[in-house]
GROMACS .gro file of C-alpha atoms in nm:
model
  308
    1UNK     CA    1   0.000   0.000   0.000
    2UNK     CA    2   0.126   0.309  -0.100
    3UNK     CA    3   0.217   0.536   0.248
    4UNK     CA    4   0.377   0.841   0.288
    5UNK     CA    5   0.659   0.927   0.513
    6UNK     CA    6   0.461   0.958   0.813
    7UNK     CA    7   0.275   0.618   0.688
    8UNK     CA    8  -0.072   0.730   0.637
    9UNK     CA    9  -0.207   0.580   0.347
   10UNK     CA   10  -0.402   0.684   0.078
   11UNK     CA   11  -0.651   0.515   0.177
   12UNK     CA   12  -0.700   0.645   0.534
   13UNK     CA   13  -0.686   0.987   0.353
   14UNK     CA   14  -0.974   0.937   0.172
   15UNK     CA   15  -1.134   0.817   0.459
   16UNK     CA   16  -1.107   1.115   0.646
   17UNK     CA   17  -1.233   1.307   0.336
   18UNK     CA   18  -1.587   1.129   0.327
   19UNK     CA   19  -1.645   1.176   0.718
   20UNK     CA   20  -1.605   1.596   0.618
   21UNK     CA   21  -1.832   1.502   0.300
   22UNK     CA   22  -2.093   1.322   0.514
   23UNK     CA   23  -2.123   1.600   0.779
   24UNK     CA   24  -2.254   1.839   0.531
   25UNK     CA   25  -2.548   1.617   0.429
   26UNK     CA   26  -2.734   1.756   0.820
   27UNK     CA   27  -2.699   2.099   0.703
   28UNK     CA   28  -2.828   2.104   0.372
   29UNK     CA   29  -3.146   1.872   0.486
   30UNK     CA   30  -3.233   2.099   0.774
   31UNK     CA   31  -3.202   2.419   0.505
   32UNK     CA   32  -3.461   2.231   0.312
   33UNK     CA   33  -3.795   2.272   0.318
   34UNK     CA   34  -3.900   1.985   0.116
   35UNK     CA   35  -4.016   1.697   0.206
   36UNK     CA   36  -3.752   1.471   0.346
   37UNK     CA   37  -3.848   1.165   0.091
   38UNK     CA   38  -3.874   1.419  -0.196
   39UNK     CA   39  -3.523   1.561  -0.058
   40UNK     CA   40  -3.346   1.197  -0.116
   41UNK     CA   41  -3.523   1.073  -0.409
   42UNK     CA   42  -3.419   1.352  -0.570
   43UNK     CA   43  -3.035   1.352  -0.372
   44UNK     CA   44  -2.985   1.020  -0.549
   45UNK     CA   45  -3.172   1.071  -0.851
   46UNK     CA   46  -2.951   1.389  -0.937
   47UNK     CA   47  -2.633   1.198  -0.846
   48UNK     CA   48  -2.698   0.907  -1.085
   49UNK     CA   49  -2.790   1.204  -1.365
   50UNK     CA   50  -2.355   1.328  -1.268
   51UNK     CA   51  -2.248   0.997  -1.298
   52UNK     CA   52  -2.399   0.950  -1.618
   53UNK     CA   53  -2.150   1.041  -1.853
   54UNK     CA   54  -1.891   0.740  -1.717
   55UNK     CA   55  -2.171   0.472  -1.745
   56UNK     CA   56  -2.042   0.382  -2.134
   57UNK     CA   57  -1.678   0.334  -2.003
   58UNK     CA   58  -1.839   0.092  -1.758
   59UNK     CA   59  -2.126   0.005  -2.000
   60UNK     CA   60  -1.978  -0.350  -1.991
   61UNK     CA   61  -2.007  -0.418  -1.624
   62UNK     CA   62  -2.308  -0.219  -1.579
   63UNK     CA   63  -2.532  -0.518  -1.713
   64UNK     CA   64  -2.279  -0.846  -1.647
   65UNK     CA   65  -2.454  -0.880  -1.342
   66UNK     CA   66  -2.621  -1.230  -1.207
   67UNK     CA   67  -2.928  -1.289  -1.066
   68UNK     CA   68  -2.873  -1.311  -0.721
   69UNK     CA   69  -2.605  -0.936  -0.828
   70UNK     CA   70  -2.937  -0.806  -0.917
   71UNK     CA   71  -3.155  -0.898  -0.610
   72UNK     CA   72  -2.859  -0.826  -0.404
   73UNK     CA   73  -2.812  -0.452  -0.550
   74UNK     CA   74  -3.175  -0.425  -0.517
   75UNK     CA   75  -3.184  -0.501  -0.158
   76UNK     CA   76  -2.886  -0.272  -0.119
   77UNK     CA   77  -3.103  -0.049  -0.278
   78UNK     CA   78  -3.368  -0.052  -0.057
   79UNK     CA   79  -3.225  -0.054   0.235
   80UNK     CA   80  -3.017   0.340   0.200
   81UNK     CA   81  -3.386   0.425   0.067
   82UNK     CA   82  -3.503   0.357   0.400
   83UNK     CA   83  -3.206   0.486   0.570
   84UNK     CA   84  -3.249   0.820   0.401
   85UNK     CA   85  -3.607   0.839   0.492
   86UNK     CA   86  -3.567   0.750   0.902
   87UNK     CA   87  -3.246   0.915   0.945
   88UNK     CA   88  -3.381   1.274   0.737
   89UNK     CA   89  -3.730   1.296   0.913
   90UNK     CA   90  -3.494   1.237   1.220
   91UNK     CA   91  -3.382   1.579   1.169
   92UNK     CA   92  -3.697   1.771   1.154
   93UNK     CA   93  -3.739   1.656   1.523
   94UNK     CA   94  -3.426   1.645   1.715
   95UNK     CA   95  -3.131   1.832   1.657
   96UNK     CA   96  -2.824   1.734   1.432
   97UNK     CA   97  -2.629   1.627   1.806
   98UNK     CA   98  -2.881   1.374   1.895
   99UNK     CA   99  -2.952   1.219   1.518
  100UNK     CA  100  -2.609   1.190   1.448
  101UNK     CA  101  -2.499   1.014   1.780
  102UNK     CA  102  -2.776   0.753   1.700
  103UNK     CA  103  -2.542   0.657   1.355
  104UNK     CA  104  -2.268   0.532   1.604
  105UNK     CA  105  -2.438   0.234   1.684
  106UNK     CA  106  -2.382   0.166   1.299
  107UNK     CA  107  -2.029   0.002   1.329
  108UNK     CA  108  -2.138  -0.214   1.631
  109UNK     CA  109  -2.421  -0.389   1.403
  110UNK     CA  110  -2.204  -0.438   1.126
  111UNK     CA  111  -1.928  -0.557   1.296
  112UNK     CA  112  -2.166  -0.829   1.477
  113UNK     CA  113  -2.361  -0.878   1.117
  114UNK     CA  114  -1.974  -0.884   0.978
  115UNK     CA  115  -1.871  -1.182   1.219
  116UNK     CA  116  -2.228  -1.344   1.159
  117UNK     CA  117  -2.212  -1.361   0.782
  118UNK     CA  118  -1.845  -1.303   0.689
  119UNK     CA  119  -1.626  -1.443   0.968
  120UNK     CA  120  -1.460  -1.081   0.993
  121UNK     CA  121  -1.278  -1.082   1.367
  122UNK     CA  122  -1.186  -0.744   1.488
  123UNK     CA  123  -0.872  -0.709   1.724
  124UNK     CA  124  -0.822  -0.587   2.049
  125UNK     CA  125  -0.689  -0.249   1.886
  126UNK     CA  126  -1.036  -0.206   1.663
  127UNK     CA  127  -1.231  -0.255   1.998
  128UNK     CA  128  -1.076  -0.012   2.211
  129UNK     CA  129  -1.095   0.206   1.913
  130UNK     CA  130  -1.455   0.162   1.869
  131UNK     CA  131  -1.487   0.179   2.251
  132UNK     CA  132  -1.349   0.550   2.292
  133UNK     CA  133  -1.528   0.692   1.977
  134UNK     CA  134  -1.876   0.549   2.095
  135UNK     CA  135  -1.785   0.687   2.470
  136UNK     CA  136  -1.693   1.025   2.321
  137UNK     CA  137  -2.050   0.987   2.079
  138UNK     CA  138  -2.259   0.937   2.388
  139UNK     CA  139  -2.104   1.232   2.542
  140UNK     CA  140  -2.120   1.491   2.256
  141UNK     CA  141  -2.494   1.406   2.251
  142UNK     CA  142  -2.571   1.311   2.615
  143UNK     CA  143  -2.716   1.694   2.677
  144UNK     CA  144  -2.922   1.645   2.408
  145UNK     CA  145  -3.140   1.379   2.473
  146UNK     CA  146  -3.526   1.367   2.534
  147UNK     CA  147  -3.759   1.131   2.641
  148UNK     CA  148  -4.053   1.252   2.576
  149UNK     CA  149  -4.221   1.446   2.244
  150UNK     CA  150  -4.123   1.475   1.887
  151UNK     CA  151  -3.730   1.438   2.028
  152UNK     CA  152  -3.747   1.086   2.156
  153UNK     CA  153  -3.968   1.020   1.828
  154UNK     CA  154  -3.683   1.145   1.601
  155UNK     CA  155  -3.425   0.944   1.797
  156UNK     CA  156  -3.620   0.641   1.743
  157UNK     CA  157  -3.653   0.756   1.378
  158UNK     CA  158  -3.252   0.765   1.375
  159UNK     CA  159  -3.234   0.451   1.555
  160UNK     CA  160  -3.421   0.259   1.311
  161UNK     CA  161  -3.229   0.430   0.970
  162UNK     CA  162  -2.895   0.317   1.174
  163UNK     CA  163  -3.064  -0.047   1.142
  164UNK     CA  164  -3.111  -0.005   0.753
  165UNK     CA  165  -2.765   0.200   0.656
  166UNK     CA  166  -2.564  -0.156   0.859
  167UNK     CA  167  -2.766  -0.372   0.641
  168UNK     CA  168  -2.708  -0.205   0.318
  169UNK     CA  169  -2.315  -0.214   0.445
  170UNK     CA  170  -2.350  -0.532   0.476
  171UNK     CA  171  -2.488  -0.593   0.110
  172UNK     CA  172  -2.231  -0.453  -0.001
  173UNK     CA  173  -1.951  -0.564   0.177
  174UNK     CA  174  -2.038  -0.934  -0.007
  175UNK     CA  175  -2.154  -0.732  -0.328
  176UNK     CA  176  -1.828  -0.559  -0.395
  177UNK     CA  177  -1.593  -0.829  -0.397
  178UNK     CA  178  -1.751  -0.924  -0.743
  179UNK     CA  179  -1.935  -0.606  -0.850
  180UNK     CA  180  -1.703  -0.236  -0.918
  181UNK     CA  181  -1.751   0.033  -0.707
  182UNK     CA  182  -1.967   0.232  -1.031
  183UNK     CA  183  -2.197  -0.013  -1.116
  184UNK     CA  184  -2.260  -0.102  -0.774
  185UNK     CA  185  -2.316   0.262  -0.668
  186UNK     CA  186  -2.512   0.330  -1.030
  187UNK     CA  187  -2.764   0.080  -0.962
  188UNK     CA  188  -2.819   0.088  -0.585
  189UNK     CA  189  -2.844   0.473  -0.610
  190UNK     CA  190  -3.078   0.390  -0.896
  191UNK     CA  191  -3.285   0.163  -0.703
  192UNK     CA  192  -3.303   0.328  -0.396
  193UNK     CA  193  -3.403   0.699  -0.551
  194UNK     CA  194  -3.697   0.464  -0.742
  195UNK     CA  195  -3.826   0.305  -0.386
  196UNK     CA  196  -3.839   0.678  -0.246
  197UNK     CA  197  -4.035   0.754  -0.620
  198UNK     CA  198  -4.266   0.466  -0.496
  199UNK     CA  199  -4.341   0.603  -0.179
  200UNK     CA  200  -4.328   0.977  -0.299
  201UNK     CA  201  -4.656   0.854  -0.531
  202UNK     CA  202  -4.821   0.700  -0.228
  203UNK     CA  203  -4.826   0.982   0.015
  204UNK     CA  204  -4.912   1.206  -0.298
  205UNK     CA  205  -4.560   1.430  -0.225
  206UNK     CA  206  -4.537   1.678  -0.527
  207UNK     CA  207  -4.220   1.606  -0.771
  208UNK     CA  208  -4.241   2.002  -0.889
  209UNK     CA  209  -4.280   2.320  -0.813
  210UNK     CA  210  -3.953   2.368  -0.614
  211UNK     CA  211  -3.769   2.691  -0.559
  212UNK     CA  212  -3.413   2.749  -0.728
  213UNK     CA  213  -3.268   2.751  -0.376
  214UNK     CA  214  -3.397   2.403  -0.300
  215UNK     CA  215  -3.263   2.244  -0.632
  216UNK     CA  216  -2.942   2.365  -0.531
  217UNK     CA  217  -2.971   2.204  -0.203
  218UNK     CA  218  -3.051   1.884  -0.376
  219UNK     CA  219  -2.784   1.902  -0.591
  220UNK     CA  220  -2.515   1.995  -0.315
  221UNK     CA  221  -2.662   1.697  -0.128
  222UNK     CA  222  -2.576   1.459  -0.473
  223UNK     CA  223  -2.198   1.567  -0.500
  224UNK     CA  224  -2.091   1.648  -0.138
  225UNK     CA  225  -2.188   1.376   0.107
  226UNK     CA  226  -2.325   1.129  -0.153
  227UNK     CA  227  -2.041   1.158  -0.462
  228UNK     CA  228  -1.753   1.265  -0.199
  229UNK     CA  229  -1.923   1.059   0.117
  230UNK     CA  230  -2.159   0.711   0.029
  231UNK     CA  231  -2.009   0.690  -0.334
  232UNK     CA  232  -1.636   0.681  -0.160
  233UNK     CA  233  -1.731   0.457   0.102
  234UNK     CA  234  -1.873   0.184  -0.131
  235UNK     CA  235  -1.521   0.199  -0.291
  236UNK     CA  236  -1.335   0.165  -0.009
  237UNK     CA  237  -1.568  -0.119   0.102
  238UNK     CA  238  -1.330  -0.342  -0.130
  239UNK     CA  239  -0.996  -0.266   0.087
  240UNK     CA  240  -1.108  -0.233   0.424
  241UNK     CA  241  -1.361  -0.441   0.613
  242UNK     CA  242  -1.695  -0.338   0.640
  243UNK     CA  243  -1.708  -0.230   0.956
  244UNK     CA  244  -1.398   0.015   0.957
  245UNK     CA  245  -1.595   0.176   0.679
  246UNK     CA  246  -1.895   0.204   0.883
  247UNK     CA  247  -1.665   0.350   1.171
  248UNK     CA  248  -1.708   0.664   0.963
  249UNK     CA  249  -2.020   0.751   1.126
  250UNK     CA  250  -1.823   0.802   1.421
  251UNK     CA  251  -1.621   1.091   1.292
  252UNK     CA  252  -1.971   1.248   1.151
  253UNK     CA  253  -2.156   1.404   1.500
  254UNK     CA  254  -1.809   1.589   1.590
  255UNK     CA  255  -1.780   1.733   1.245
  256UNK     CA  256  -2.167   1.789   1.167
  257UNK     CA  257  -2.231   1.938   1.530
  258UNK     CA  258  -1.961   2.193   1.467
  259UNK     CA  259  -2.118   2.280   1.125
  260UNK     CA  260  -2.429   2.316   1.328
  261UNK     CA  261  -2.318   2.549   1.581
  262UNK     CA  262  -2.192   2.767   1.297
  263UNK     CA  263  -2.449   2.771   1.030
  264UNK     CA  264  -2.744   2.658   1.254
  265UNK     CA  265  -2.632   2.829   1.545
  266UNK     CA  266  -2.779   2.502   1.793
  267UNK     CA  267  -2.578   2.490   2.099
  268UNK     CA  268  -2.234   2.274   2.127
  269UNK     CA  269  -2.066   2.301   2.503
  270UNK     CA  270  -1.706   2.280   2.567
  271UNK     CA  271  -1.797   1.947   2.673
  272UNK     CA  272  -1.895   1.852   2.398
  273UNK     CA  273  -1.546   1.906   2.197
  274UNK     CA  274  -1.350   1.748   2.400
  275UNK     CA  275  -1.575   1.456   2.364
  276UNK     CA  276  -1.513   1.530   2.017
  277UNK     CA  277  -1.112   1.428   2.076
  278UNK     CA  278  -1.258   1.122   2.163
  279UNK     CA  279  -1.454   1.021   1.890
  280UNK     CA  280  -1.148   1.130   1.600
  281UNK     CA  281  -0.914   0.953   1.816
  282UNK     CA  282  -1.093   0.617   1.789
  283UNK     CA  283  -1.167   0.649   1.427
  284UNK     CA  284  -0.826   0.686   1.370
  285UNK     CA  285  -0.697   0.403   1.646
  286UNK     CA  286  -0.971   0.192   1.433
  287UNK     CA  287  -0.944   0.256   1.065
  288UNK     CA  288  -0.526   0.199   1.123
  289UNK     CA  289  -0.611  -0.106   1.229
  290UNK     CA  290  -0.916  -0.195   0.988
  291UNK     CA  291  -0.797  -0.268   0.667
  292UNK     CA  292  -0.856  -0.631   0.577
  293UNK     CA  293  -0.648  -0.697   0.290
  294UNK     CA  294  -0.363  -0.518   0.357
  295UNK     CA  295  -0.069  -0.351   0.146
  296UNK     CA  296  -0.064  -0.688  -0.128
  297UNK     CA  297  -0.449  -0.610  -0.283
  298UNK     CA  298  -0.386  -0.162  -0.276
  299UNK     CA  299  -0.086  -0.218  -0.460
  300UNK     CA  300  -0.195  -0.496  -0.695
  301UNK     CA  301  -0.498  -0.253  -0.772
  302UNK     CA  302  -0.292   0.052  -0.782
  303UNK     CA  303  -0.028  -0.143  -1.033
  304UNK     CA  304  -0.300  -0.227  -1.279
  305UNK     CA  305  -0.490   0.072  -1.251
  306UNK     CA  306  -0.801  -0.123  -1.208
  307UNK     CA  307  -1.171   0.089  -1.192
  308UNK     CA  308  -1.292  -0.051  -0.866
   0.00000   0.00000   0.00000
């Protein structure tokens, strides 16, 4: 694997780069004013419309797909559909702190789903990683908390779009072994936008009559945290194990709460930074330790310039 001198890889670089991409994706759904399903049909929809103009180079492996490819990339599909629409109306009722602290439970389902179904042991470095991020995650959103009113109903929201996001992980953790990272983000964006279509047409949510500013906000939400976040993600899903890249959710509340305090102007206590410290510092203890293949497959790829 290509390091540099201080022996961070390229790898862990780009890591770092989707957490910042992912944070954004709070901010420009609670600018909205659309509906939250509208707001990720049309997230996905818009991204698949950018990545468009690649799909001949990858018109090949686009369709050389099997059966159980298809149903698999369909259930993949489905499942960030559903994530989108939990985890987004999550934010019209709780705050970006509290919705984003519920995503940490993500690694700790698909590392258990990971061991289930793949065999994939973590070490005793991973775990205490893990450990301090989730410790520092409870504490950046421990003030936050409610248990009662449209707060506790957003954090159950949350809760339950953590559950789809780890399954859809875990799709793809077995999908992109055989499938490339563009044809397996093509068609699950694909199918997921279409299941939020579906459910747009049942609840009778309009499809026009937007403003300019919220077209822009759907577009920003297709290239920053789905293009630079999800899309990069799903790529590195094929060098490090599933639930390092999951980890990533980890880095998101200190990074997204910040943004918030900003641009939102919701509260964030001293307290709540130095839990912060916490939560980078076990991403990083993990993700050093997370890679599952190891220097041999990121230099094979990188040699023969393979389009994962």
């Amino acid at each position: 694997m290509n390091r540099s001198t201080k022996g961070i890889t390229t790898y862990e670089l780009l890591y770092v780069a989707g957490i910042v991409a992912i944070s954004f994706s709070s901010i420009f759904i609670k600018w909205s004013q659309a509906d939250v399903a509208v707001i990720a049909m049309y997230r996905l929809y818009l991204t698949n419309l950018l990545l468009l103009p690649f799909a001949w180079k990858y018109r090949r492996e686009l369709f050389a797909l099997t059966r159980k490819q298809w149903l698999m990339l369909g259930a993949s599909g489905l499942m960030l559909g559903l994530h989108f629409l939990l985890w987004m109306a999550s934010l019209r009722l709780t705050t970006v702190a509290s919705s984003t602290v519920i995503l940490t439970l993500e690694p700790v389902l698909v590392m258990l789903g990971s061991y289930w179904i793949y065999k994939t042991k973590a070490n005793s470095a991973m775990l205490a990683g893990m450990g301090i991020a989730i410790i520092g995650s409870v504490m950046i959103g421990a003030g936050d908390f409610s248990l009662s009113g449209d707060a506790l109903a957003g954090d159950i929201l949350s809760f339950f779009g953590t559950v789809a996001v780890a399954a859809h992980m875990l799709i793809g953790k077995g999908l992109r072994d055989s499938v490339g990272a563009f044809p397996y983000n093509f068609w699950v964006f694909l199918f997921a936008a279409t299941a939020l279509a579906v459910y747009n047409v049942a609840v009778g949510n309009p499809f026009t009559g937007y403003s300019g500013q919220e077209w822009g906000l759907f577009l920003l939400l297709a290239i920053v945290p789905t293009l630079f976040g999800h899309y990069l993600f799903n790529w590195l899903l094929k060098y490090m194990n599933a639930t390092a890249v999951s980890m990533s959710v980890l880095g998101e509340p200190v990074i997204s709460s910040l943004l918030a305090w900003v641009l939102l102007k919701e509260a964030l206590t001293g307290y709540q930074l130095v839990a912060g410290v916490f939560i980078l510092s076990g991403v990083w203890l993990f993700i050093r330790r997370g890679q599952d293949r190891g220097a041999e497959l990121a230099s094979k790829a990188a040699s023969n310039g393979s389009a994962v």
